[in-house]
Coordinates of C-alpha atoms and ligand atoms in Angstrom, one line a residue:
X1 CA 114.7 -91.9 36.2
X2 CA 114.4 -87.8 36.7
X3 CA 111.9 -85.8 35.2
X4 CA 110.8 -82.5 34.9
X5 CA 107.4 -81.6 33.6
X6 CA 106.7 -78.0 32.0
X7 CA 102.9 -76.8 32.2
X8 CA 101.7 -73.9 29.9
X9 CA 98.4 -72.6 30.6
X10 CA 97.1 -71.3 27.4
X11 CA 94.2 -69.4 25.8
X12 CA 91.7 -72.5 24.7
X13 CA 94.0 -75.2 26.7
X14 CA 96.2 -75.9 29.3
X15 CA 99.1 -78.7 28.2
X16 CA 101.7 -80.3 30.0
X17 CA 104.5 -82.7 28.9
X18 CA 106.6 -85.1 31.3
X19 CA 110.4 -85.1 30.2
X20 CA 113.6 -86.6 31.4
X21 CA 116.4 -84.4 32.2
X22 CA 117.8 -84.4 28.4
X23 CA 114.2 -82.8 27.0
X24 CA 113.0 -85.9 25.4
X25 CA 109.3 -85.9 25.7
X26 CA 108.1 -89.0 28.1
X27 CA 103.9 -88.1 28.3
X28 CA 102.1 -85.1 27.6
X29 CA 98.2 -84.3 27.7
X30 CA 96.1 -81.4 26.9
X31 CA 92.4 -80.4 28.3
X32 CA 90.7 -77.3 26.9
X33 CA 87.8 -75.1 28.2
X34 CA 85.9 -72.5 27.3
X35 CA 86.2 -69.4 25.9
X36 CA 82.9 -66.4 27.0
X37 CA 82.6 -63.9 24.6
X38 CA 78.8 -63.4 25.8
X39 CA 79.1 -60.2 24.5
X40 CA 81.3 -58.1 21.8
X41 CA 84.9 -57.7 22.9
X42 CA 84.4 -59.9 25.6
X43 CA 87.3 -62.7 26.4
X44 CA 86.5 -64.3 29.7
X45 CA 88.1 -67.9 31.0
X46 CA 86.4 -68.8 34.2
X47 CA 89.8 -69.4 36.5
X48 CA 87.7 -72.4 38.0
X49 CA 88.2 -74.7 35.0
X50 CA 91.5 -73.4 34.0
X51 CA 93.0 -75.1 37.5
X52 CA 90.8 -78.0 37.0
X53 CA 92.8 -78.8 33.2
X54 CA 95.9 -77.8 35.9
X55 CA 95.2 -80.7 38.0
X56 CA 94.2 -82.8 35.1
X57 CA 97.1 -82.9 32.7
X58 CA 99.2 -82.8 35.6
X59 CA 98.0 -85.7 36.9
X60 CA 97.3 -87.6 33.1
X61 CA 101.7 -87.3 32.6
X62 CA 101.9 -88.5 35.8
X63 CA 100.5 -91.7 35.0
X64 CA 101.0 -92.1 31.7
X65 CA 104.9 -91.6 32.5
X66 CA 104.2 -94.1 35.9
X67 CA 106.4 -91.4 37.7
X68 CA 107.6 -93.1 40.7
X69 CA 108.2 -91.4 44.1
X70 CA 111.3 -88.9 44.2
X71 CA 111.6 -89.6 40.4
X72 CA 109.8 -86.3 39.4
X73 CA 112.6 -83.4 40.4
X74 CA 110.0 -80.1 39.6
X75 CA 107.4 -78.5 37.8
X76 CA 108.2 -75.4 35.9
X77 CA 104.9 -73.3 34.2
X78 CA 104.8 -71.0 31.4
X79 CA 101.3 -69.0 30.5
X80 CA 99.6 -67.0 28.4
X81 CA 100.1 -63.3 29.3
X82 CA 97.9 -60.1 30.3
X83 CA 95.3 -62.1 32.0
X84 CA 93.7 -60.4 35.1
X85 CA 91.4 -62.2 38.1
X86 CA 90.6 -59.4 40.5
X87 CA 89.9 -61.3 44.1
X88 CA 87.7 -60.5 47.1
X89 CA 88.8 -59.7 50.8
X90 CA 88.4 -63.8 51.1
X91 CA 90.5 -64.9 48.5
X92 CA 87.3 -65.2 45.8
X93 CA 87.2 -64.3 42.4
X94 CA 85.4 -61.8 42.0
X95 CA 85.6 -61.7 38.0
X96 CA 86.5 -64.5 35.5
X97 CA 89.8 -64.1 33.6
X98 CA 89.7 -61.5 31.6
X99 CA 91.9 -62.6 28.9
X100 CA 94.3 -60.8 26.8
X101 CA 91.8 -60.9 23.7
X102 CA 89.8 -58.9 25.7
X103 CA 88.9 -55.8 24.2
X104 CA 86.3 -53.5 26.4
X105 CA 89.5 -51.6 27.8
X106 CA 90.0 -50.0 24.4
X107 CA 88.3 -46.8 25.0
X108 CA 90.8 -46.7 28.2
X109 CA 94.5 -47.4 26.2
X110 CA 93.3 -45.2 23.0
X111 CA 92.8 -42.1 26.1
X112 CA 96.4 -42.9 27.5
X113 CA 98.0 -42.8 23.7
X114 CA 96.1 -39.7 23.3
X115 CA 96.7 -37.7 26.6
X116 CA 100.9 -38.6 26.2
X117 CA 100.5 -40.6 29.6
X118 CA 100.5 -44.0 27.9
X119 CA 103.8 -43.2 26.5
X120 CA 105.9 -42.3 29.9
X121 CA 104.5 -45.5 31.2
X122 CA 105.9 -47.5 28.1
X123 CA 109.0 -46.3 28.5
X124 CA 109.3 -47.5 31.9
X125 CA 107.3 -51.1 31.7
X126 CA 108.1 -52.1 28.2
X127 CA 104.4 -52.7 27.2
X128 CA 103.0 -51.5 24.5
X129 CA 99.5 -49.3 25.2
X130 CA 97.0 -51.6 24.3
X131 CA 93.5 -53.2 25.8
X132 CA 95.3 -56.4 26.2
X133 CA 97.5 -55.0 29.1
X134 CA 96.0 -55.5 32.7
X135 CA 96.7 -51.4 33.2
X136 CA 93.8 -51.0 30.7
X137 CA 92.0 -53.4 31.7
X138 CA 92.1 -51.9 35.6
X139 CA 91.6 -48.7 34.3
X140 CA 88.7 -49.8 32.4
X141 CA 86.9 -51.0 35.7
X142 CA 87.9 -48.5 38.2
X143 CA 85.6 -46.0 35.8
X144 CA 83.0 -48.4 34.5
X145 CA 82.7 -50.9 37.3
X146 CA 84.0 -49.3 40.7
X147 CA 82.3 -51.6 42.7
X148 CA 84.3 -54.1 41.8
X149 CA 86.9 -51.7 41.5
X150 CA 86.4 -50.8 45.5
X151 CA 85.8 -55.0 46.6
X152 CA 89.3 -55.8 44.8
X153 CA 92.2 -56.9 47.6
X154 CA 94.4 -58.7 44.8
X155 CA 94.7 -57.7 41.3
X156 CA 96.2 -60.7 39.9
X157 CA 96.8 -63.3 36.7
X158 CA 96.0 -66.8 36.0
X159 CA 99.2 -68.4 36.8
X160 CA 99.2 -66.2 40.1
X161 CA 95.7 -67.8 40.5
X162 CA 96.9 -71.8 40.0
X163 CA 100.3 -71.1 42.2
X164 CA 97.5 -69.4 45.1
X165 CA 95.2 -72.5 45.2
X166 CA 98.7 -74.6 45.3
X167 CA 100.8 -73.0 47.5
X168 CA 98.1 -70.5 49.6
X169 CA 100.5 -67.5 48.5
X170 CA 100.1 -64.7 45.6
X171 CA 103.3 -64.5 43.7
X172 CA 103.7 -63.1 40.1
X173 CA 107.0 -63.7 38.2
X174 CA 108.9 -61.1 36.7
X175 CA 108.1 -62.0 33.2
X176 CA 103.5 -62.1 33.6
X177 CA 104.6 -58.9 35.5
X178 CA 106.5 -57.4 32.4
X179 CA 103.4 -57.9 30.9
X180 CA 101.4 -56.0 32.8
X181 CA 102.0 -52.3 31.8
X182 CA 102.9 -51.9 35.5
X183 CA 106.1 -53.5 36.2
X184 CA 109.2 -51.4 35.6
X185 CA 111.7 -53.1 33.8
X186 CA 114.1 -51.1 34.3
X187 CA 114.0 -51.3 37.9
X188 CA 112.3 -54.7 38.4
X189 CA 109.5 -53.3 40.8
X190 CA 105.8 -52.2 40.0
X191 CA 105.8 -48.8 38.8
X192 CA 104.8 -46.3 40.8
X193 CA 103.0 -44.0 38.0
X194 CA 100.9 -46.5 36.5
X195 CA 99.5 -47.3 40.3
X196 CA 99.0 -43.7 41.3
X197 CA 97.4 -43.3 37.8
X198 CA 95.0 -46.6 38.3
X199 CA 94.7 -45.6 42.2
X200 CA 95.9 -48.9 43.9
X201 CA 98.8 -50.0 46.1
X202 CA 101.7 -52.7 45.7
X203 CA 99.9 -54.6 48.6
X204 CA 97.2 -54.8 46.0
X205 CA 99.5 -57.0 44.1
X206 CA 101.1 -59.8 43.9
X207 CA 104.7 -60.3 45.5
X208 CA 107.5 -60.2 42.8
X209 CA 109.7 -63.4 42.0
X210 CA 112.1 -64.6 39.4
X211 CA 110.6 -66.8 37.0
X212 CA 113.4 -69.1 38.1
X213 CA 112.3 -69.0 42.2
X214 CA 110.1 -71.8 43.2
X215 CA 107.8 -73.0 45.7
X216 CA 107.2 -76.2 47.7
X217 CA 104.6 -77.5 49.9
X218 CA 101.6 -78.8 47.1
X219 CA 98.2 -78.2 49.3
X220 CA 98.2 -82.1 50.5
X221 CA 94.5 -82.6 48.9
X222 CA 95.9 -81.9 45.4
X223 CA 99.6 -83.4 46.2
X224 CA 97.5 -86.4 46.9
X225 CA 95.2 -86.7 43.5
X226 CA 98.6 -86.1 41.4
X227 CA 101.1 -88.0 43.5
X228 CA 103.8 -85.3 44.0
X229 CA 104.9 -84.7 47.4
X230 CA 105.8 -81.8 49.2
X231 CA 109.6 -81.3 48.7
X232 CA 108.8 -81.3 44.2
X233 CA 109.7 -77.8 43.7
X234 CA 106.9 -75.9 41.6
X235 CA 109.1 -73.2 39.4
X236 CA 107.3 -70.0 38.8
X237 CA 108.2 -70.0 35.4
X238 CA 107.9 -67.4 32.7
X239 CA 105.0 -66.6 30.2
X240 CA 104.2 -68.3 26.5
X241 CA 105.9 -65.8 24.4
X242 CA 109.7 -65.5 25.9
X243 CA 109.4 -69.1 26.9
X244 CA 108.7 -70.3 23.0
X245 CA 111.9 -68.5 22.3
X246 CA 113.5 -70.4 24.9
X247 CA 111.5 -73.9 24.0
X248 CA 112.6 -73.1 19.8
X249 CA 116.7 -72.0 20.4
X250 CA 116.2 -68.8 19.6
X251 CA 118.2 -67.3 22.7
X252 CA 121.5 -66.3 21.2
X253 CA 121.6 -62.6 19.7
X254 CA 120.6 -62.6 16.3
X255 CA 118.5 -65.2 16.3
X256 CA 115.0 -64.4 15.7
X257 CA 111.9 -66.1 16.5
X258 CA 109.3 -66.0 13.8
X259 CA 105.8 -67.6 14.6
X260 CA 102.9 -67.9 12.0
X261 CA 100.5 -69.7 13.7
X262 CA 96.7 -68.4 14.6
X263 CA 97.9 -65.1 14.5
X264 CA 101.9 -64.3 14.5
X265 CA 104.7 -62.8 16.0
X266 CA 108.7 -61.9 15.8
X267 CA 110.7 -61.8 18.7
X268 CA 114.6 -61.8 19.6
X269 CA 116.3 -61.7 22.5
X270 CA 118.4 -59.6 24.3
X271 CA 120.6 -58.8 27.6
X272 CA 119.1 -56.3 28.9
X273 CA 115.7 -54.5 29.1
X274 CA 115.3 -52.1 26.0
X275 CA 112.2 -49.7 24.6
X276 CA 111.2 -48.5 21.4
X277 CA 111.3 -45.2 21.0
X278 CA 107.8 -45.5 19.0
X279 CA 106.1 -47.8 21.5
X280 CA 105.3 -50.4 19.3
X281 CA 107.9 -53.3 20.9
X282 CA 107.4 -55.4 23.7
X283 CA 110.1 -55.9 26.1
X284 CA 109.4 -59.0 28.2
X285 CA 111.1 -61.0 30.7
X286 CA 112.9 -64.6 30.3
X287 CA 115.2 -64.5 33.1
X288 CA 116.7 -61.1 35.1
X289 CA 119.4 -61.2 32.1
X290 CA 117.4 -62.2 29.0
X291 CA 114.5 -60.1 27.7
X292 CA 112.3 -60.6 24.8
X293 CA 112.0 -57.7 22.6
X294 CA 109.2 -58.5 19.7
X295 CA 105.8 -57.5 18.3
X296 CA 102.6 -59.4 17.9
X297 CA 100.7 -59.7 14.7
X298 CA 97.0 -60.7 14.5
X299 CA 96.9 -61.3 11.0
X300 CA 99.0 -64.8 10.8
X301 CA 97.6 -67.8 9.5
X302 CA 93.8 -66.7 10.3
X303 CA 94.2 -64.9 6.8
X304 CA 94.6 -68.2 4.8
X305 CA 92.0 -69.2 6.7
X306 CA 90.2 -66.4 5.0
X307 CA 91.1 -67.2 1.5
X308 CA 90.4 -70.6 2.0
X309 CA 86.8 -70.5 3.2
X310 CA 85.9 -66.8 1.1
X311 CA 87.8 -67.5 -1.8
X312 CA 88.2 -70.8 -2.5
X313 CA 84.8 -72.3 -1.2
X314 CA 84.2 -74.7 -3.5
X315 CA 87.8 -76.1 -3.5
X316 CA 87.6 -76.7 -0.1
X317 CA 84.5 -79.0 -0.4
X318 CA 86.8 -81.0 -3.0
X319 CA 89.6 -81.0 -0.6
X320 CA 87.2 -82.7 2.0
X321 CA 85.6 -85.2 -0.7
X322 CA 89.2 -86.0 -1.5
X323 CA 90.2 -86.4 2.2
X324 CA 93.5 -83.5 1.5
X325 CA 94.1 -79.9 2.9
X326 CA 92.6 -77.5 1.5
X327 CA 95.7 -75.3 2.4
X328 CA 97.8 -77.9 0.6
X329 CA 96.0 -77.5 -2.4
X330 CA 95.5 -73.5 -2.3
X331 CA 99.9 -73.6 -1.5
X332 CA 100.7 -75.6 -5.3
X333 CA 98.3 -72.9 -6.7
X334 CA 100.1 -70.2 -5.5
X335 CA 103.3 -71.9 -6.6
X336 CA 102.7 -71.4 -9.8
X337 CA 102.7 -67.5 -9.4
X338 CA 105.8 -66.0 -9.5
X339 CA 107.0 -64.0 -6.5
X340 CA 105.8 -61.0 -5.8
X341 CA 102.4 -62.2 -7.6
X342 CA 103.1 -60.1 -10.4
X343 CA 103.0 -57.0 -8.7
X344 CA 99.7 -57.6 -7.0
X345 CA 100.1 -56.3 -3.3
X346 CA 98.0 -57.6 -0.1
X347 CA 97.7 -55.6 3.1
X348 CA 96.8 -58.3 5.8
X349 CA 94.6 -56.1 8.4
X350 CA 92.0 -58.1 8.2
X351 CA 91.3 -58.3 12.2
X352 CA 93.1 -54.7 12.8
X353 CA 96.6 -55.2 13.6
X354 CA 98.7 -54.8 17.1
X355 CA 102.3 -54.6 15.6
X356 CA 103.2 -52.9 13.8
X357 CA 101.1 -50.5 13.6
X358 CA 98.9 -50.8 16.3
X359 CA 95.4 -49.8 14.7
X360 CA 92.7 -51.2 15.9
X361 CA 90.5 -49.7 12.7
X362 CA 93.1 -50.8 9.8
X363 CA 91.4 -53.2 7.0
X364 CA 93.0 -55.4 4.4
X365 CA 93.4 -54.3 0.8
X366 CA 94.4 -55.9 -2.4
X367 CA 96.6 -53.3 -4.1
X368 CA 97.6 -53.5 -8.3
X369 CA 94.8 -55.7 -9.2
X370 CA 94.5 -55.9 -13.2
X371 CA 92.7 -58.0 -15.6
X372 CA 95.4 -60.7 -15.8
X373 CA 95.3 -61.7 -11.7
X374 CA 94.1 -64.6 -10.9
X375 CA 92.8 -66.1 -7.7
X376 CA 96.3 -67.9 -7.8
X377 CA 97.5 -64.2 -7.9
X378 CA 95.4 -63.6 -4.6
X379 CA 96.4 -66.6 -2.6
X380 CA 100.3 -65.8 -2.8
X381 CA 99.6 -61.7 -2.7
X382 CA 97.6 -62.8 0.9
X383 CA 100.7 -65.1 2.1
X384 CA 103.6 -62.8 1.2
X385 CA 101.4 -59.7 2.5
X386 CA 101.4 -61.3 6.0
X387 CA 104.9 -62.4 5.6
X388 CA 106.0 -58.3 4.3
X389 CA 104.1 -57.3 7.5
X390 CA 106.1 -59.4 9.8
X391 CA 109.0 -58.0 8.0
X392 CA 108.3 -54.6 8.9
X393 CA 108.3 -55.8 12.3
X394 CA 111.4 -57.2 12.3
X395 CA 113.0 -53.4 10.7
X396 CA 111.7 -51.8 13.7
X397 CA 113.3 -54.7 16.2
X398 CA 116.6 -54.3 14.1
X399 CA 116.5 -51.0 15.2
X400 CA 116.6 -51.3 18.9
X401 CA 117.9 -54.7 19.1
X402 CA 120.7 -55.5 16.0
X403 CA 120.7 -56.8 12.6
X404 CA 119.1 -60.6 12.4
X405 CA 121.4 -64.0 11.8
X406 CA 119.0 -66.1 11.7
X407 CA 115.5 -67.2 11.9
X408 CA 113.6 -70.0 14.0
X409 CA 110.0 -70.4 12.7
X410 CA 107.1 -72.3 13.7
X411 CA 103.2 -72.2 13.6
X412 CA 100.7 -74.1 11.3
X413 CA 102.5 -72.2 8.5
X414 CA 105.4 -74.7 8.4
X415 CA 103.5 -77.4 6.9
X416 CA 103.5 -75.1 3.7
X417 CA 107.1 -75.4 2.0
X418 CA 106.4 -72.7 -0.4
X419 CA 105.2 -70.0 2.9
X420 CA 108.5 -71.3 4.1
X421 CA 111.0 -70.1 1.8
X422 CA 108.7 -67.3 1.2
X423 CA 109.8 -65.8 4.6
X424 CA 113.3 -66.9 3.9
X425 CA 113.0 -65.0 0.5
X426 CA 111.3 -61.9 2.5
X427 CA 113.5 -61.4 5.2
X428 CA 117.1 -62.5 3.6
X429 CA 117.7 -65.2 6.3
X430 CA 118.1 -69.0 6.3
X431 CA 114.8 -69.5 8.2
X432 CA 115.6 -73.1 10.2
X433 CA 112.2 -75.3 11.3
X434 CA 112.8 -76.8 14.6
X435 CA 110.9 -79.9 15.8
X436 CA 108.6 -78.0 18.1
X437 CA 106.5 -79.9 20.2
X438 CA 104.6 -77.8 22.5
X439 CA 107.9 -75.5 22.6
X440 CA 106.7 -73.4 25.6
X441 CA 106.1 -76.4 27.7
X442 CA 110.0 -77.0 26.5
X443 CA 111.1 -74.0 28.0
X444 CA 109.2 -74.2 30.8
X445 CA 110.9 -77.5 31.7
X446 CA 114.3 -76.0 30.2
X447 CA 113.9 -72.7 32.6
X448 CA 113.2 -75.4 35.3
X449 CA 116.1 -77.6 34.9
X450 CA 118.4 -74.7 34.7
X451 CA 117.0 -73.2 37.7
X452 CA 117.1 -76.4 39.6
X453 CA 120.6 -77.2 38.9
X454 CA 120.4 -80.4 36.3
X455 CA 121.5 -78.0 33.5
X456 CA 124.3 -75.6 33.8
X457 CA 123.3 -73.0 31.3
X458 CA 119.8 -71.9 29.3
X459 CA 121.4 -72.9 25.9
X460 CA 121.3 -76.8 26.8
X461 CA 118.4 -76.6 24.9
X462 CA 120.0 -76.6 21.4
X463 CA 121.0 -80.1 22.1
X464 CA 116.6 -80.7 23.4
X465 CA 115.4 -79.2 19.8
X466 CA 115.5 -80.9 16.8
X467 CA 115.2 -79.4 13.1
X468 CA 113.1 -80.5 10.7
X469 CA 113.5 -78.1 7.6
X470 CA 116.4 -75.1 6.6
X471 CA 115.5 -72.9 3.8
X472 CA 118.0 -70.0 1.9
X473 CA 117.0 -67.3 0.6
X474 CA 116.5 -67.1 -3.1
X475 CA 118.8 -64.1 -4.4
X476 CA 116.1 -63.6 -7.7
X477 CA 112.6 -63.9 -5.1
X478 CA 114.6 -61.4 -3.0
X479 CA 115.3 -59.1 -5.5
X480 CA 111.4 -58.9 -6.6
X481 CA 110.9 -58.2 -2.6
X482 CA 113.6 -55.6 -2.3
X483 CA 111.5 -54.3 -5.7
X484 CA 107.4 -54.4 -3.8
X485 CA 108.6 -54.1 -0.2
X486 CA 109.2 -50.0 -0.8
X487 CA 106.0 -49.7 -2.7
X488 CA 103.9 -51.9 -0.2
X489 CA 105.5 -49.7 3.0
X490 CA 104.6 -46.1 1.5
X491 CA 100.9 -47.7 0.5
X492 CA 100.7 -48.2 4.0
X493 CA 101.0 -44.9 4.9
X494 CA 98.5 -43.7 2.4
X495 CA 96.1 -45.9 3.3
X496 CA 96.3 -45.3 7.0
X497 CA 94.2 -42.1 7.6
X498 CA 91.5 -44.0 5.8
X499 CA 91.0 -46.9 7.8
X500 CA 89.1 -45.5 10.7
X501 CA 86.4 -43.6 7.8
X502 CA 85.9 -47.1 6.3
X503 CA 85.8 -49.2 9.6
X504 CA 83.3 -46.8 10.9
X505 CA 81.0 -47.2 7.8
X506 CA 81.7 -50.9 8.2
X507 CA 80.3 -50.5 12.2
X508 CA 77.5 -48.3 11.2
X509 CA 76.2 -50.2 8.2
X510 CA 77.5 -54.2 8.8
X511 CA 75.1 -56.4 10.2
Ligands
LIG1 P1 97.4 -71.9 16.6 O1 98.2 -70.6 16.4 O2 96.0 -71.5 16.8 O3 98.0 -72.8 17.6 P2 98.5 -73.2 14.2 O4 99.9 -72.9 14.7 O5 98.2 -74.7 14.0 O6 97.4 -72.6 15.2 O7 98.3 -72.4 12.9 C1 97.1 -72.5 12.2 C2 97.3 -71.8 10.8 O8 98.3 -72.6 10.1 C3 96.0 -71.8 10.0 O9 95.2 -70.7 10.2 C4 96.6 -71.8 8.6 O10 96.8 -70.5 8.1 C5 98.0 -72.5 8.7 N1 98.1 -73.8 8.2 C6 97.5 -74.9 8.6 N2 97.7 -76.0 7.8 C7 98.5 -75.5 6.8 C8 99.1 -76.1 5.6 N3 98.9 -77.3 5.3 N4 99.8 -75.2 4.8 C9 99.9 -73.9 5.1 N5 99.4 -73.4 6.2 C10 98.7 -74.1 7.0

């Protein structure tokens, strides 16, 4: 047999799946660590245990598949993005990982909004101007912890980190680079303005790769606990976002990517790199000729959380006596409001919101509230508010990147069949469920096997995917949208220059 296994280093855990060379999943194992948020807008991994769940579900699908020698042909890695390690003169960390939910940098990307620097620098790297980017986050230690700052050979991420203790080298791949804030994409090279502006040198980071070069010659001591030999090719790989596009089918133009998990995101891709004119896209790397233009959302599936545990407390402890989902139960309730829950609107900002409008101070609002709504009426205001705000999203993508043809969604939200054909209702599109197991180690393996040889072209994956639900749009649910979708967009607006007054009366007062 031949196998390839794909690895994705995540936020809480790193997974990894064993598959054979047509994508059909063999082993897979997961191990998780730890989170530090000792104190607020702190989001720390220490990189230590992040390579030990490397080593670990590496070496669990290697038993659990009983790969023989020769049989396993590479390993190909996605990861989360934005993370940054910065290493001392001896090759230590001299930090954890300071993860992309990591927000002490924010006093940092607000000054580069405000000063018009952050938006040259967008243009030419494709990241939007946030905290999360490693440009902030440099930019917030060089002024509040220089001696770090000064100690720093390496500025590097996670998945730099692993491939270093493998390999002895510090490589970063194109696409972690394109999430950086300071890698042009236009020109495939770190950009020159955001170092001058942070004060370091290229030698201060990592050489550039593809994500499809690789690496061989494992460190014998780990080759030896996992069984892989020196001549298994380790694929650099790609990062979580473009490679979930990759690990769902939604590489052709047109075809979108919509995720509701946690927290959300839309993404399509494209040929070539491309910005938004507002800054409020990401433009990420795949491959050197597919980019991933999208937006992130924080509000996703953390809202019903919300609703669930603020609203509906006490049919949640019924839910638990009866041994069901609470969200099951809270989705047939909001069935039996009619769409657009009779004209009762939901802004979703309950945690601020990255796209798309990139406030870190916005709050959530019920709008049209009258004596005849319900809770029912709040549950399915709250799901199709999150869905109208992915939506907007999507306009702004349109514009830079073509009209939609279709969507691929996943996420925790797919287990709701109403939430489904909600966002095929919202955004006028059949909306197609794939059978997505772990997509990103998927296209990690798929990115692999392509760049390997065992696949002749990125799309082989259609055949890897299956599907498990299709939903069309309703023409009468989407003519109530078309209806609320103006009025909820222009109450956006009006409620914008508010949110900072009420967020800081919420800082000041809130214990
Ligand atoms: P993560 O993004 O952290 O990997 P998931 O993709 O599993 O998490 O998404 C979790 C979210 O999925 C929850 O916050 C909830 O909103 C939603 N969810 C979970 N179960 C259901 C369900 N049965 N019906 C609708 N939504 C659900």
């Amino acid at each position: 047999m031949e196998y390839m296994i794909g690895v994705d280093i995540g936020t809480t855990s790193t997974k990894s799946v064993l598959y054979d060379m047509k994508g059909k999943v063999i082993a897979h194992a997961d191990s998780g660590y730890q989170l530090y948020q000792d104190i607020p807008d702190m989001a720390e991994e220490d990189p230590e245990d992040i390579f030990d769940a490397v080593i670990e579900v590496l070496g669990q699908v290697m038993r659990k598949g009983k790969v023989q020698e020769g049989e396993l042909k590479g390993v190909s890695f996605s990861s989360a993005m934005h993370s940054l390690i910065l290493m001392d003169k001896d090759d230590q960390p001299l930090t954890r990982a300071i993860t992309w939910a990591d927000n002490r940098a924010a006093k940092y990307s607000e000054e580069l909004k405000e000063n018009g620097v952050g938006a040259e620098i967008y243009a030419k790297t494709g990241t939007p101007i946030h905290p999360m980017a490693p440009l902030s986050k440099i930019l917030w230690i060089k002024n509040e912890k220089p001696e770090l700052f000064e100690q720093t050979k390496k500025f590097i991420d996670l998945k730099t980190y692993v491939f270093f203790k493998l390999f002895g080298t510090y490589k970063m791949e194109y696409s972690i680079a394109s999430a950086t804030g300071m890698f042009n994409i236009f020109k495939l090279k770190w950009e020159k303005q955001a170092l001058d502006l942070l004060g370091i040198t290229e030698e201060q980071l990592p050489e550039l790769v593809e994500p499809t070069d690789n690496i061989k010659g494992i460190n014998s001591k780990y080759g030896k606990i996992l069984g892989i030999t020196k001549e298994v090719p380790f694929v650099f790989g790609a990062s979580d976002g473009v490679l979930s596009n990759l690990g769902v089918n939604a590489i052709d133009p047109g075809v979108v990517a919509v995720t509701i998990g946690t927290s959300g995101a839309v993404r399509v891709v494209v040929d070539k790199p491309v910005v938004d004119p507002n800054g409020k896209l990401f433009c990420y790397a795949l491959t050197k000729d597919k980019w991933v233009v999208g937006g992130p959302v924080n509000n996703g599936g953390i809202v019903f959380r919300w609703v669930k545990d603020q609203l509906f407390a006490p049919e949640k402890i019924t839910a638990e006596q009866m041994q069901v989902s609470t969200y099951d139960i809270l989705t047939q309730i909001a069935e039996k409001i009619p769409a657009g829950s009779d004209g009762l609107l939901f802004h979703p900002y309950l945690g601020g919101e990255r796209a798309p409008i990139w406030d870190a101070y916005a709050r959530g609002s019920f709008f049209g509230l009258t004596r005849n709504h319900t809770r029912a009426h709040m549950v399915r205001a709250a799901l199709e508010g999150i869905v109208y705000n992915l939506y907007i999203v999507m306009l702004t993508i349109e514009g830079i990147a073509g009209k939609p043809k279709s969507i691929q969604a996943t996420g925790g939200f797919a287990r709701s069949a109403l939430w489904r054909q909600m966002l095929a209702d919202i955004f006028e599109q059949d909306v197609t469920i794939p059978e997505s197991f772990e997509s990103s180690c998927l296209g990690a393996a798929v990115l692999g096997m392509y760049s390997l040889g065992y696949i002749d072209d990125l799309s082989a994956v259609k055949d890897m995917v299956g599907v498990t639900d299709v939903h069309k749009p309703n023409k009468d649910n989407f003519q109530v949208y078309r209806e609320l979708l103006p009025i909820w967009i222009r109450l956006s607006r009006v409620l914008e220059p508010e949110y900072k007054s009420i967020a800081e009366f919420q800082k000041k007062h809130m214990k």
